[in-house]
Amino acid sequence: MHLPSFIAKAHLVSLQSYESTNGQNAITYPTTTTSIDGSVPRNITWDPTTNGTVTLVLLKGFPKDLKHIGTIAAKIPNNGSYLWDIPKSLEDSRKMPERHKYGLKIFDDVTNTFEYSPPFDIEVPGSTYVPGVPLVLVAVKGKGAAKEKRWRAV
């Protein structure tokens, strides 16, 4: 079945406008050269270029294929800074497979556009990470640190 070209183009534009990077709200910390000390809270910073609220998402994996592992903060004021209390349940970067990293994705809650941070490392002294047990971050709207929960299949 062929769709008329204007419908196909409208669908493509719709998908691109729903979830696309556009240079807005560029993350300024952490950077590629950053190895975050996870033993103390850290400020995630960005250049706030839009109005309203944003959502911060944590990613992990090979830099060209980072996977969503949890929401750090949802619908927080777009003021350019968020103090993140890094959970001990995260895997220490020094124990991850070679070249695997963490990353951030910042969503503009109004336009659904997003930007990525450069990949970075997190050192988590006393990490309680358990392979195969998914980490579920329960983001607290507009509050400091995300609460964390771990679920084990029975």
mmCIF file of C-alpha atoms in Angstrom:
data_model
loop_
_atom_site.group_PDB
_atom_site.id
_atom_site.type_symbol
_atom_site.label_atom_id
_atom_site.label_comp_id
_atom_site.label_asym_id
_atom_site.label_seq_id
_atom_site.Cartn_x
_atom_site.Cartn_y
_atom_site.Cartn_z
ATOM 1 C CA MET A 1 0.000 0.000 0.000
ATOM 2 C CA HIS A 2 1.403 3.407 -0.950
ATOM 3 C CA LEU A 3 0.675 6.475 1.076
ATOM 4 C CA PRO A 4 0.433 9.769 -0.732
ATOM 5 C CA SER A 5 3.792 11.502 -0.419
ATOM 6 C CA PHE A 6 2.395 14.407 1.590
ATOM 7 C CA ILE A 7 1.068 11.977 4.240
ATOM 8 C CA ALA A 8 4.349 10.101 4.397
ATOM 9 C CA LYS A 9 6.266 13.383 4.712
ATOM 10 C CA ALA A 10 3.889 14.652 7.412
ATOM 11 C CA HIS A 11 4.385 11.421 9.346
ATOM 12 C CA LEU A 12 8.182 11.744 9.093
ATOM 13 C CA VAL A 13 8.091 15.382 10.212
ATOM 14 C CA SER A 14 5.808 14.388 13.090
ATOM 15 C CA LEU A 15 8.263 11.725 14.265
ATOM 16 C CA GLN A 16 11.224 14.059 13.940
ATOM 17 C CA SER A 17 9.504 16.851 15.864
ATOM 18 C CA TYR A 18 8.373 14.479 18.601
ATOM 19 C CA GLU A 19 11.846 13.274 19.564
ATOM 20 C CA SER A 20 14.844 15.023 18.101
ATOM 21 C CA THR A 21 17.989 16.783 19.205
ATOM 22 C CA ASN A 22 18.099 20.479 18.478
ATOM 23 C CA GLY A 23 20.957 21.999 20.462
ATOM 24 C CA GLN A 24 18.617 23.374 23.125
ATOM 25 C CA ASN A 25 19.498 22.962 26.826
ATOM 26 C CA ALA A 26 23.014 21.681 26.093
ATOM 27 C CA ILE A 27 24.518 19.794 29.033
ATOM 28 C CA THR A 28 27.686 21.490 30.334
ATOM 29 C CA TYR A 29 28.566 19.073 33.180
ATOM 30 C CA PRO A 30 29.488 16.247 33.172
ATOM 31 C CA THR A 31 31.795 16.253 30.146
ATOM 32 C CA THR A 32 33.738 13.593 28.238
ATOM 33 C CA THR A 33 36.811 14.041 30.419
ATOM 34 C CA THR A 34 34.779 13.777 33.609
ATOM 35 C CA SER A 35 35.080 10.948 36.078
ATOM 36 C CA ILE A 36 32.423 11.718 38.668
ATOM 37 C CA ASP A 37 33.125 10.885 42.300
ATOM 38 C CA GLY A 38 29.854 9.212 43.247
ATOM 39 C CA SER A 39 30.483 9.454 46.980
ATOM 40 C CA VAL A 40 29.123 13.011 47.116
ATOM 41 C CA PRO A 41 26.178 14.744 45.408
ATOM 42 C CA ARG A 42 27.089 16.388 42.081
ATOM 43 C CA ASN A 43 25.531 19.219 40.136
ATOM 44 C CA ILE A 44 24.385 18.327 36.649
ATOM 45 C CA THR A 45 24.482 21.596 34.688
ATOM 46 C CA TRP A 46 23.144 22.727 31.328
ATOM 47 C CA ASP A 47 22.562 25.922 29.387
ATOM 48 C CA PRO A 48 18.814 26.580 29.875
ATOM 49 C CA THR A 49 17.565 27.863 26.536
ATOM 50 C CA THR A 50 13.857 26.997 26.786
ATOM 51 C CA ASN A 51 11.068 27.803 29.249
ATOM 52 C CA GLY A 52 9.185 25.367 31.439
ATOM 53 C CA THR A 53 10.451 22.090 32.849
ATOM 54 C CA VAL A 54 12.929 19.391 31.837
ATOM 55 C CA THR A 55 13.468 15.710 32.607
ATOM 56 C CA LEU A 56 16.922 14.177 33.183
ATOM 57 C CA VAL A 57 17.495 10.544 32.158
ATOM 58 C CA LEU A 58 20.520 8.338 32.924
ATOM 59 C CA LEU A 59 22.009 6.223 30.123
ATOM 60 C CA LYS A 60 24.627 3.456 30.198
ATOM 61 C CA GLY A 61 26.538 1.294 27.736
ATOM 62 C CA PHE A 62 28.764 1.604 24.700
ATOM 63 C CA PRO A 63 28.859 5.328 23.773
ATOM 64 C CA LYS A 64 27.271 4.831 20.338
ATOM 65 C CA ASP A 65 24.484 2.669 21.826
ATOM 66 C CA LEU A 66 23.677 4.011 25.300
ATOM 67 C CA LYS A 67 20.578 2.494 26.910
ATOM 68 C CA HIS A 68 18.062 4.202 29.188
ATOM 69 C CA ILE A 69 18.494 2.915 32.750
ATOM 70 C CA GLY A 70 16.368 5.354 34.724
ATOM 71 C CA THR A 71 14.960 8.823 35.195
ATOM 72 C CA ILE A 72 17.033 10.978 37.531
ATOM 73 C CA ALA A 73 14.538 13.849 37.821
ATOM 74 C CA ALA A 74 11.193 14.514 36.132
ATOM 75 C CA LYS A 75 9.592 17.853 35.319
ATOM 76 C CA ILE A 76 12.112 19.969 37.218
ATOM 77 C CA PRO A 77 12.456 23.732 36.643
ATOM 78 C CA ASN A 78 14.684 24.495 33.656
ATOM 79 C CA ASN A 79 17.124 26.600 35.658
ATOM 80 C CA GLY A 80 20.373 25.017 34.439
ATOM 81 C CA SER A 81 21.307 22.959 37.486
ATOM 82 C CA TYR A 82 20.242 19.841 39.380
ATOM 83 C CA LEU A 83 21.934 18.430 42.483
ATOM 84 C CA TRP A 84 22.116 14.653 41.981
ATOM 85 C CA ASP A 85 22.629 12.290 44.897
ATOM 86 C CA ILE A 86 24.282 9.402 43.022
ATOM 87 C CA PRO A 87 22.863 6.027 44.100
ATOM 88 C CA LYS A 88 25.246 3.394 45.477
ATOM 89 C CA SER A 89 23.350 0.839 43.388
ATOM 90 C CA LEU A 90 24.953 2.170 40.183
ATOM 91 C CA GLU A 91 27.774 0.144 38.688
ATOM 92 C CA ASP A 92 31.227 1.663 39.178
ATOM 93 C CA SER A 93 32.611 2.589 35.728
ATOM 94 C CA ARG A 94 35.904 0.893 36.593
ATOM 95 C CA LYS A 95 34.032 -2.445 36.759
ATOM 96 C CA MET A 96 32.030 -2.014 33.541
ATOM 97 C CA PRO A 97 33.035 -3.636 30.245
ATOM 98 C CA GLU A 98 35.816 -1.824 28.412
ATOM 99 C CA ARG A 99 34.739 1.454 26.770
ATOM 100 C CA HIS A 100 31.278 1.417 28.406
ATOM 101 C CA LYS A 101 30.197 4.758 29.830
ATOM 102 C CA TYR A 102 27.340 6.653 31.378
ATOM 103 C CA GLY A 103 25.487 9.486 29.676
ATOM 104 C CA LEU A 104 22.614 11.878 30.259
ATOM 105 C CA LYS A 105 19.648 12.818 28.146
ATOM 106 C CA ILE A 106 17.771 16.037 28.905
ATOM 107 C CA PHE A 107 14.186 16.328 27.615
ATOM 108 C CA ASP A 108 12.337 19.594 27.201
ATOM 109 C CA ASP A 109 8.933 18.630 28.633
ATOM 110 C CA VAL A 110 7.071 21.140 26.448
ATOM 111 C CA THR A 111 8.548 20.353 23.018
ATOM 112 C CA ASN A 112 9.724 16.734 23.616
ATOM 113 C CA THR A 113 13.083 17.640 22.087
ATOM 114 C CA PHE A 114 16.221 16.427 23.807
ATOM 115 C CA GLU A 115 19.992 16.652 23.983
ATOM 116 C CA TYR A 116 22.678 14.240 25.122
ATOM 117 C CA SER A 117 25.657 14.810 27.379
ATOM 118 C CA PRO A 118 29.044 13.561 26.308
ATOM 119 C CA PRO A 119 29.782 10.059 27.704
ATOM 120 C CA PHE A 120 31.416 10.045 31.162
ATOM 121 C CA ASP A 121 32.490 7.770 34.012
ATOM 122 C CA ILE A 122 31.113 7.458 37.551
ATOM 123 C CA GLU A 123 33.254 6.045 40.343
ATOM 124 C CA VAL A 124 30.923 4.566 42.954
ATOM 125 C CA PRO A 125 32.858 3.683 46.128
ATOM 126 C CA GLY A 126 31.075 0.869 47.956
ATOM 127 C CA SER A 127 28.817 0.173 44.978
ATOM 128 C CA THR A 128 26.002 -2.270 45.735
ATOM 129 C CA TYR A 129 25.436 -2.976 42.030
ATOM 130 C CA VAL A 130 24.330 -6.543 41.289
ATOM 131 C CA PRO A 131 24.499 -7.712 37.640
ATOM 132 C CA GLY A 132 21.136 -8.849 36.335
ATOM 133 C CA VAL A 133 19.142 -6.939 38.950
ATOM 134 C CA PRO A 134 17.634 -3.942 37.183
ATOM 135 C CA LEU A 135 17.935 -0.547 38.801
ATOM 136 C CA VAL A 136 14.691 1.384 38.945
ATOM 137 C CA LEU A 137 15.059 5.065 39.784
ATOM 138 C CA VAL A 138 11.870 6.627 41.048
ATOM 139 C CA ALA A 139 12.265 10.279 40.163
ATOM 140 C CA VAL A 140 10.920 12.792 42.617
ATOM 141 C CA LYS A 141 9.253 15.662 40.772
ATOM 142 C CA GLY A 142 11.159 18.853 41.480
ATOM 143 C CA LYS A 143 13.069 17.435 44.451
ATOM 144 C CA GLY A 144 16.793 16.780 45.008
ATOM 145 C CA ALA A 145 17.653 13.121 44.680
ATOM 146 C CA ALA A 146 15.823 10.327 42.946
ATOM 147 C CA LYS A 147 14.767 7.521 45.225
ATOM 148 C CA GLU A 148 15.996 4.127 44.170
ATOM 149 C CA LYS A 149 14.467 0.683 44.228
ATOM 150 C CA ARG A 150 15.785 -2.658 43.114
ATOM 151 C CA TRP A 151 13.518 -5.442 41.966
ATOM 152 C CA ARG A 152 14.625 -9.043 41.945
ATOM 153 C CA ALA A 153 12.707 -11.608 39.913
ATOM 154 C CA VAL A 154 11.439 -14.439 42.115
#
